[in-house]
mmCIF file of C-alpha atoms in Angstrom:
data_model
loop_
_atom_site.group_PDB
_atom_site.id
_atom_site.type_symbol
_atom_site.label_atom_id
_atom_site.label_comp_id
_atom_site.label_asym_id
_atom_site.label_seq_id
_atom_site.Cartn_x
_atom_site.Cartn_y
_atom_site.Cartn_z
ATOM 1 C CA MET A 1 -6.318 72.903 134.457
ATOM 2 C CA ASP A 2 -3.061 72.302 132.907
ATOM 3 C CA LYS A 3 -0.081 75.216 132.278
ATOM 4 C CA LYS A 4 -1.901 76.558 129.362
ATOM 5 C CA ASP A 5 -5.154 76.941 130.927
ATOM 6 C CA PHE A 6 -4.119 78.569 133.931
ATOM 7 C CA GLY A 7 -2.483 80.857 131.917
ATOM 8 C CA GLN A 8 -5.755 81.934 129.864
ATOM 9 C CA LEU A 9 -7.364 81.872 133.198
ATOM 10 C CA VAL A 10 -5.143 84.493 134.217
ATOM 11 C CA ALA A 11 -5.367 86.377 131.417
ATOM 12 C CA THR A 12 -9.241 86.186 131.435
ATOM 13 C CA LEU A 13 -9.022 87.295 134.959
ATOM 14 C CA ARG A 14 -6.866 90.457 134.334
ATOM 15 C CA LYS A 15 -9.376 91.471 131.848
ATOM 16 C CA GLU A 16 -11.887 91.458 133.797
ATOM 17 C CA SER A 17 -10.331 93.499 136.349
ATOM 18 C CA ARG A 18 -10.107 97.409 136.246
ATOM 19 C CA ASN A 19 -7.076 99.623 136.442
ATOM 20 C CA GLU A 20 -6.933 103.037 138.389
ATOM 21 C CA PHE A 21 -8.317 104.558 135.154
ATOM 22 C CA ASP A 22 -11.052 102.132 135.283
ATOM 23 C CA GLU A 23 -10.483 100.331 132.049
ATOM 24 C CA PRO A 24 -9.469 96.757 131.889
ATOM 25 C CA MET A 25 -6.160 95.769 133.022
ATOM 26 C CA ASN A 26 -2.964 95.422 130.469
ATOM 27 C CA GLN A 27 -0.134 93.400 131.494
ATOM 28 C CA TYR A 28 1.981 96.225 132.612
ATOM 29 C CA ASP A 29 -1.167 97.178 135.334
ATOM 30 C CA LEU A 30 -1.354 93.553 136.519
ATOM 31 C CA ALA A 31 2.532 93.343 136.548
ATOM 32 C CA LYS A 32 3.147 96.485 138.586
ATOM 33 C CA THR A 33 -0.187 96.011 140.589
ATOM 34 C CA ALA A 34 1.402 92.523 141.337
ATOM 35 C CA ARG A 35 5.114 93.502 141.896
ATOM 36 C CA ILE A 36 6.180 91.019 139.513
ATOM 37 C CA PRO A 37 8.449 91.400 136.229
ATOM 38 C CA LEU A 38 6.411 91.774 133.113
ATOM 39 C CA ILE A 39 8.358 88.740 131.704
ATOM 40 C CA THR A 40 7.391 86.606 134.357
ATOM 41 C CA LEU A 41 3.409 87.468 133.640
ATOM 42 C CA GLN A 42 3.686 87.311 129.623
ATOM 43 C CA LYS A 43 5.224 83.445 130.543
ATOM 44 C CA ILE A 44 2.463 83.334 132.900
ATOM 45 C CA GLU A 45 -0.113 83.565 130.537
ATOM 46 C CA GLN A 46 1.392 81.865 127.669
ATOM 47 C CA GLY A 47 1.827 78.887 129.869
ATOM 48 C CA ARG A 48 5.728 78.874 129.818
ATOM 49 C CA GLN A 49 6.281 79.440 133.509
ATOM 50 C CA VAL A 50 7.006 75.863 134.635
ATOM 51 C CA ASN A 51 7.267 76.868 138.315
ATOM 52 C CA ILE A 52 5.533 79.921 139.774
ATOM 53 C CA LYS A 53 6.390 80.917 143.482
ATOM 54 C CA PRO A 54 3.967 80.877 146.158
ATOM 55 C CA GLY A 55 4.695 84.697 146.398
ATOM 56 C CA THR A 56 3.809 85.353 143.029
ATOM 57 C CA LEU A 57 0.625 83.478 143.468
ATOM 58 C CA LEU A 58 -0.304 85.326 146.461
ATOM 59 C CA ASN A 59 0.643 89.019 144.660
ATOM 60 C CA LEU A 60 -1.450 87.752 142.067
ATOM 61 C CA ALA A 61 -4.636 86.878 143.620
ATOM 62 C CA GLU A 62 -4.436 89.933 145.419
ATOM 63 C CA ALA A 63 -3.672 92.107 142.649
ATOM 64 C CA LEU A 64 -7.105 90.256 141.095
ATOM 65 C CA HIS A 65 -9.136 90.820 143.960
ATOM 66 C CA LEU A 66 -9.562 86.676 144.659
ATOM 67 C CA ASN A 67 -11.964 86.202 147.347
ATOM 68 C CA SER A 68 -10.013 83.507 150.341
ATOM 69 C CA ARG A 69 -11.918 80.487 148.325
ATOM 70 C CA ALA A 70 -10.955 81.627 145.124
ATOM 71 C CA THR A 71 -7.716 82.244 146.186
ATOM 72 C CA GLN A 72 -7.724 78.174 146.806
ATOM 73 C CA THR A 73 -9.109 77.321 143.803
ATOM 74 C CA PHE A 74 -5.954 80.008 141.796
ATOM 75 C CA PHE A 75 -3.881 77.702 144.020
ATOM 76 C CA LEU A 76 -4.557 74.438 142.928
ATOM 77 C CA ALA A 77 -4.982 75.374 139.434
ATOM 78 C CA SER A 78 -1.278 76.762 139.188
ATOM 79 C CA LEU A 79 -0.072 73.433 139.468
ATOM 80 C CA GLY A 80 -0.477 72.721 136.169
ATOM 81 C CA ILE A 81 -2.405 69.563 136.494
ATOM 82 C CA LYS A 82 -5.648 68.671 134.981
ATOM 83 C CA ASP A 83 -8.676 68.096 136.947
ATOM 84 C CA VAL A 84 -9.499 64.581 135.464
ATOM 85 C CA GLN A 85 -5.865 63.189 136.700
ATOM 86 C CA THR A 86 -6.882 64.199 140.366
ATOM 87 C CA ILE A 87 -10.055 62.368 140.476
ATOM 88 C CA LYS A 88 -10.481 58.556 140.437
ATOM 89 C CA GLN A 89 -12.504 56.943 137.881
ATOM 90 C CA ALA A 90 -14.547 54.489 140.330
ATOM 91 C CA ALA A 91 -17.368 56.634 139.526
ATOM 92 C CA ALA A 92 -18.371 57.839 135.830
ATOM 93 C CA PRO A 93 -19.532 61.587 135.267
ATOM 94 C CA GLN A 94 -22.835 60.553 134.495
ATOM 95 C CA ASP A 95 -23.488 57.977 137.782
ATOM 96 C CA VAL A 96 -22.444 60.720 139.904
ATOM 97 C CA LEU A 97 -25.184 63.128 138.564
ATOM 98 C CA ALA A 98 -27.469 59.925 138.263
ATOM 99 C CA GLU A 99 -26.683 60.112 142.172
ATOM 100 C CA LEU A 100 -27.746 63.839 142.711
ATOM 101 C CA THR A 101 -30.924 63.265 140.994
ATOM 102 C CA GLN A 102 -31.937 60.214 142.585
ATOM 103 C CA THR A 103 -31.312 62.509 145.725
ATOM 104 C CA LEU A 104 -33.040 65.718 144.530
ATOM 105 C CA SER A 105 -36.245 63.142 143.706
ATOM 106 C CA GLN A 106 -36.404 62.607 147.551
ATOM 107 C CA LEU A 107 -36.399 66.051 148.838
ATOM 108 C CA GLN A 108 -39.492 67.331 150.142
ATOM 109 C CA THR A 109 -37.996 71.483 149.291
ATOM 110 C CA PRO A 110 -37.799 73.181 146.179
ATOM 111 C CA ALA A 111 -34.553 71.828 144.457
ATOM 112 C CA TYR A 112 -32.581 72.005 141.357
ATOM 113 C CA ILE A 113 -28.512 70.778 140.228
ATOM 114 C CA LEU A 114 -26.278 73.133 138.459
ATOM 115 C CA ASP A 115 -23.340 72.500 136.655
ATOM 116 C CA GLY A 116 -19.822 74.617 136.764
ATOM 117 C CA PHE A 117 -21.403 77.106 134.509
ATOM 118 C CA GLY A 118 -24.480 77.871 136.496
ATOM 119 C CA ASP A 119 -26.721 75.702 133.925
ATOM 120 C CA ILE A 120 -30.313 74.247 135.445
ATOM 121 C CA LEU A 121 -29.273 70.573 134.462
ATOM 122 C CA VAL A 122 -32.420 69.256 136.495
ATOM 123 C CA ILE A 123 -34.977 70.814 138.996
ATOM 124 C CA ASN A 124 -37.751 69.256 140.390
ATOM 125 C CA LEU A 125 -41.193 70.613 140.550
ATOM 126 C CA GLY A 126 -41.047 72.736 143.513
ATOM 127 C CA GLY A 127 -38.389 74.480 142.259
ATOM 128 C CA LEU A 128 -40.037 75.738 139.318
ATOM 129 C CA ALA A 129 -43.449 76.438 141.670
ATOM 130 C CA VAL A 130 -41.476 78.859 143.852
ATOM 131 C CA PHE A 131 -40.150 80.921 141.247
ATOM 132 C CA SER A 132 -43.272 80.969 139.603
ATOM 133 C CA LEU A 133 -41.765 79.293 136.220
ATOM 134 C CA GLU A 134 -43.413 77.085 133.714
ATOM 135 C CA ALA A 135 -41.346 74.277 132.084
ATOM 136 C CA SER A 136 -41.536 76.567 128.913
ATOM 137 C CA ASP A 137 -39.580 78.966 130.679
ATOM 138 C CA LEU A 138 -36.528 76.861 131.036
ATOM 139 C CA HIS A 139 -35.840 76.759 127.275
ATOM 140 C CA ALA A 140 -35.254 79.463 124.925
ATOM 141 C CA PRO A 141 -32.851 78.314 121.856
ATOM 142 C CA HIS A 142 -31.917 81.062 120.446
ATOM 143 C CA LEU A 143 -30.260 81.920 123.851
ATOM 144 C CA LEU A 144 -26.951 80.125 124.806
ATOM 145 C CA SER A 145 -28.059 81.035 128.587
ATOM 146 C CA GLN A 146 -31.342 79.791 127.835
ATOM 147 C CA HIS A 147 -30.551 77.395 131.177
ATOM 148 C CA ASN A 148 -28.388 79.293 133.035
ATOM 149 C CA LEU A 149 -29.691 79.896 136.519
ATOM 150 C CA ASN A 150 -28.723 83.820 136.060
ATOM 151 C CA ARG A 151 -30.939 84.454 133.108
ATOM 152 C CA PHE A 152 -33.964 83.451 135.572
ATOM 153 C CA LEU A 153 -32.467 86.042 138.121
ATOM 154 C CA PHE A 154 -31.134 88.663 136.023
ATOM 155 C CA SER A 155 -32.778 88.970 132.683
ATOM 156 C CA PRO A 156 -35.673 91.487 132.336
ATOM 157 C CA GLU A 157 -38.043 89.175 130.957
ATOM 158 C CA PHE A 158 -38.311 87.469 134.582
ATOM 159 C CA GLU A 159 -39.137 91.010 136.043
ATOM 160 C CA ASN A 160 -42.145 89.604 138.053
ATOM 161 C CA LEU A 161 -39.562 87.119 139.453
ATOM 162 C CA HIS A 162 -37.383 90.063 140.750
ATOM 163 C CA THR A 163 -39.972 92.048 141.973
ATOM 164 C CA SER A 164 -41.186 89.754 144.331
ATOM 165 C CA MET A 165 -37.874 89.656 145.851
ATOM 166 C CA GLY A 166 -38.751 93.147 147.414
ATOM 167 C CA GLU A 167 -36.071 94.700 149.153
ATOM 168 C CA ALA A 168 -33.827 91.598 149.488
ATOM 169 C CA GLN A 169 -33.459 91.364 145.911
ATOM 170 C CA SER A 170 -30.134 93.340 145.700
ATOM 171 C CA ALA A 171 -28.226 91.827 148.638
ATOM 172 C CA SER A 172 -29.253 88.086 146.985
ATOM 173 C CA ALA A 173 -28.288 89.397 143.338
ATOM 174 C CA ARG A 174 -24.768 90.617 144.917
ATOM 175 C CA ARG A 175 -24.101 87.189 146.731
ATOM 176 C CA THR A 176 -25.423 85.642 143.596
ATOM 177 C CA VAL A 177 -22.836 86.883 141.541
ATOM 178 C CA MET A 178 -20.020 86.419 143.925
ATOM 179 C CA LEU A 179 -20.862 83.102 144.358
ATOM 180 C CA TYR A 180 -20.990 82.621 140.453
ATOM 181 C CA LYS A 181 -17.570 84.481 140.233
ATOM 182 C CA LEU A 182 -16.310 81.512 142.921
ATOM 183 C CA TRP A 183 -17.505 78.510 140.911
ATOM 184 C CA THR A 184 -16.658 79.330 137.407
ATOM 185 C CA LEU A 185 -13.644 80.122 138.635
ATOM 186 C CA LYS A 186 -12.040 77.162 137.306
ATOM 187 C CA VAL A 187 -14.142 77.760 133.769
ATOM 188 C CA ARG A 188 -13.184 80.719 132.714
ATOM 189 C CA HIS A 189 -11.031 80.004 130.081
ATOM 190 C CA HIS A 190 -13.459 77.326 128.784
ATOM 191 C CA TRP A 191 -15.066 78.174 125.303
ATOM 192 C CA TYR A 192 -18.391 78.008 126.570
ATOM 193 C CA PHE A 193 -17.779 80.343 129.285
ATOM 194 C CA ARG A 194 -16.244 82.825 126.929
ATOM 195 C CA ARG A 195 -18.948 82.664 124.633
ATOM 196 C CA LEU A 196 -21.627 82.606 127.729
ATOM 197 C CA LEU A 197 -20.337 85.579 130.122
ATOM 198 C CA PRO A 198 -21.122 88.084 127.475
ATOM 199 C CA GLU A 199 -24.580 86.955 126.865
ATOM 200 C CA LEU A 200 -25.125 87.468 130.625
ATOM 201 C CA ASN A 201 -23.921 90.809 130.880
ATOM 202 C CA ARG A 202 -26.593 91.822 128.582
ATOM 203 C CA TYR A 203 -28.851 91.528 131.902
ATOM 204 C CA PRO A 204 -27.548 94.944 133.532
ATOM 205 C CA VAL A 205 -27.758 94.321 136.745
ATOM 206 C CA PHE A 206 -25.756 91.003 136.217
ATOM 207 C CA ARG A 207 -23.411 93.288 134.859
ATOM 208 C CA GLU A 208 -23.586 95.908 137.156
ATOM 209 C CA TYR A 209 -22.431 93.452 139.870
ATOM 210 C CA TRP A 210 -19.888 91.249 138.056
ATOM 211 C CA GLN A 211 -18.013 94.450 137.191
ATOM 212 C CA SER A 212 -18.447 96.234 140.367
ATOM 213 C CA PRO A 213 -15.503 97.200 142.452
ATOM 214 C CA SER A 214 -17.245 97.073 145.743
ATOM 215 C CA PHE A 215 -16.602 93.048 145.626
ATOM 216 C CA HIS A 216 -12.842 93.854 146.008
ATOM 217 C CA ASP A 217 -13.414 94.067 149.664
ATOM 218 C CA GLU A 218 -15.719 91.335 149.926
ATOM 219 C CA ASP A 219 -15.294 87.648 151.139
ATOM 220 C CA ILE A 220 -17.109 84.404 150.895
ATOM 221 C CA TYR A 221 -17.025 82.318 153.708
ATOM 222 C CA VAL A 222 -20.249 80.135 153.697
ATOM 223 C CA GLN A 223 -21.872 79.028 150.202
ATOM 224 C CA TYR A 224 -25.422 79.512 151.075
ATOM 225 C CA ASN A 225 -27.731 82.167 149.667
ATOM 226 C CA PRO A 226 -30.797 83.389 151.557
ATOM 227 C CA ILE A 227 -33.646 84.068 149.319
ATOM 228 C CA THR A 228 -36.968 86.524 149.998
ATOM 229 C CA LEU A 229 -39.964 85.890 147.579
ATOM 230 C CA ASN A 230 -43.331 87.526 148.038
ATOM 231 C CA HIS A 231 -45.113 84.718 146.248
ATOM 232 C CA PRO A 232 -48.245 85.745 144.441
ATOM 233 C CA GLU A 233 -49.916 82.490 145.435
ATOM 234 C CA PHE A 234 -47.770 81.144 148.516
ATOM 235 C CA GLY A 235 -47.165 85.146 150.030
ATOM 236 C CA LEU A 236 -44.279 85.445 151.542
ATOM 237 C CA LEU A 237 -41.321 82.936 151.517
ATOM 238 C CA LYS A 238 -37.904 82.769 153.428
ATOM 239 C CA LEU A 239 -35.720 80.223 151.723
ATOM 240 C CA LEU A 240 -31.944 79.433 152.697
ATOM 241 C CA ALA A 241 -30.052 77.734 149.070
ATOM 242 C CA CYS A 242 -27.610 75.493 150.109
ATOM 243 C CA PRO A 243 -25.355 73.809 147.877
ATOM 244 C CA THR A 244 -23.962 70.440 148.007
ATOM 245 C CA HIS A 245 -20.870 70.074 145.968
ATOM 246 C CA ALA A 246 -19.802 66.995 143.571
ATOM 247 C CA ILE A 247 -16.605 66.454 142.090
ATOM 248 C CA THR A 248 -16.502 64.541 138.495
ATOM 249 C CA ALA A 249 -14.151 64.117 135.760
ATOM 250 C CA GLN A 250 -16.388 66.232 133.679
ATOM 251 C CA GLY A 251 -16.239 69.657 136.247
ATOM 252 C CA ASP A 252 -18.481 70.457 139.241
ATOM 253 C CA LEU A 253 -21.664 69.488 139.744
ATOM 254 C CA TYR A 254 -24.052 71.345 142.629
ATOM 255 C CA LEU A 255 -27.224 69.933 144.092
ATOM 256 C CA PHE A 256 -28.940 72.904 145.804
ATOM 257 C CA SER A 257 -32.090 72.578 148.220
ATOM 258 C CA LEU A 258 -33.983 75.373 148.998
ATOM 259 C CA GLN A 259 -34.569 75.084 152.780
ATOM 260 C CA PRO A 260 -37.475 76.853 154.639
ATOM 261 C CA LEU A 261 -36.108 79.467 157.205
ATOM 262 C CA ASP A 262 -39.806 79.710 159.066
ATOM 263 C CA ALA A 263 -42.447 77.957 160.175
ATOM 264 C CA HIS A 264 -44.918 79.221 157.453
ATOM 265 C CA THR A 265 -42.402 78.343 154.407
ATOM 266 C CA ALA A 266 -41.854 75.107 155.730
ATOM 267 C CA GLU A 267 -45.777 74.203 155.522
ATOM 268 C CA VAL A 268 -45.888 75.850 151.919
ATOM 269 C CA CYS A 269 -42.920 73.106 151.036
ATOM 270 C CA LEU A 270 -44.395 70.275 152.764
ATOM 271 C CA HIS A 271 -47.741 71.289 150.478
ATOM 272 C CA VAL A 272 -45.752 71.920 147.511
ATOM 273 C CA ALA A 273 -43.885 68.654 147.665
ATOM 274 C CA GLN A 274 -47.464 66.805 148.805
ATOM 275 C CA ASP A 275 -49.557 68.591 145.641
ATOM 276 C CA LEU A 276 -46.908 68.477 142.955
ATOM 277 C CA GLY A 277 -44.309 65.535 143.788
ATOM 278 C CA ALA A 278 -40.897 65.635 143.973
ATOM 279 C CA GLN A 279 -40.224 64.731 140.431
ATOM 280 C CA ALA A 280 -36.899 65.395 138.467
ATOM 281 C CA MET A 281 -37.177 67.105 135.263
ATOM 282 C CA PRO A 282 -34.300 67.111 133.138
ATOM 283 C CA VAL A 283 -33.558 70.515 131.439
ATOM 284 C CA ALA A 284 -29.876 70.992 130.018
ATOM 285 C CA PRO A 285 -27.529 68.780 128.299
ATOM 286 C CA TRP A 286 -24.439 67.279 130.099
ATOM 287 C CA PRO A 287 -21.408 67.383 129.886
ATOM 288 C CA LYS A 288 -20.497 70.445 127.774
ATOM 289 C CA PRO A 289 -18.647 69.666 124.392
ATOM 290 C CA PRO A 290 -14.938 70.639 124.459
ATOM 291 C CA THR A 291 -14.991 72.383 121.460
ATOM 292 C CA PRO A 292 -17.480 74.600 120.027
ATOM 293 C CA ALA A 293 -17.087 71.949 116.505
ATOM 294 C CA ASP A 294 -18.307 69.240 118.987
ATOM 295 C CA SER A 295 -20.995 71.386 120.203
ATOM 296 C CA LEU A 296 -22.451 71.995 116.359
ATOM 297 C CA SER A 297 -22.038 68.368 115.240
ATOM 298 C CA ALA A 298 -23.608 67.512 118.913
ATOM 299 C CA GLY A 299 -26.657 69.825 117.401
#
C-alpha cells in the first residue's frame, strides 16, 4: 500500500481501538498513548509523513494493540510500497487461484479457499458436509457478507452450526476473530472491508470478540484453528483448520484444509471424500473491484 493507504490504515485501526473511557480513540488519544507528537500522527494519517521512524512505528503498534504478526505486516505496509510492486508478474492472479483450486480438488479432507476479506471463493463438498451447509446457504444476495466465512460462524441464522460446536465454540470463535484481524490488516482501508465490517458487527458474538479488550494481551504465533463439531450425522469431529497462504498482485489467498485430529474424524473424512468426491465448487467472484462504482457496473 502507498503512504495514503497506510495513513487510512492507521486512522482505521485508531477508530477501532478504545481509549481509557471506552470510547473510540481520537488522534489526541493515540498520539498520547504512542508517545508521539500529535502533528506527526496527523501527517501519517494524511499520508504526508514521508519517513516514519522505526521507534514511532513500534509505539503505534503497541498503542494499537497489534499482535506480533500484525506488527510485522504493519511495518511492511508503512514502507509506502504497493503490493503489486513487490510481486513478480510471472503468474497471473487467476492462475494462482486456479492452482489452489486444482490442489483443493485433490484433497481428501474438507477444504475451502478464502480471499483476504474472508469470503469463500471455492469449497469442496466435504466442506459443506462437515458444516451441515447446503449450496444454497452460500448465497444471500441482500447481504454483502453473503459469502463470508464469518457469516456462517457467527450469524444467528446458522445457530445449529454454532450449537454443534459445544463448549469449544467460544474459544474457536475468539481465535477465528483474532486471525481475521491479522489477515485483514492489509485491506482495512479498502472500500469493500469498510462496508463489510459494519455488517459483520451485526452478529453479536463477532462484535463481542472484534471489540473485546481481552485481545490486547493475546498473541498469534501459529495460524491454525482447532474446530470441534458434534455433527448430527457423523458424530463428534475434531479438526484443525490449516491455511496455506498464497500471495498475488490482487491480494492474499488462503487454502484451508480441515485436518482430522483423531481416528474417528479421519475415517469420516475418508468416507465423505469417497461418497461425495472432491469436486471444487466456485462460490464468490474474485478479485474485488477497486471501487464501489466498479462493483455496481460489474453487477
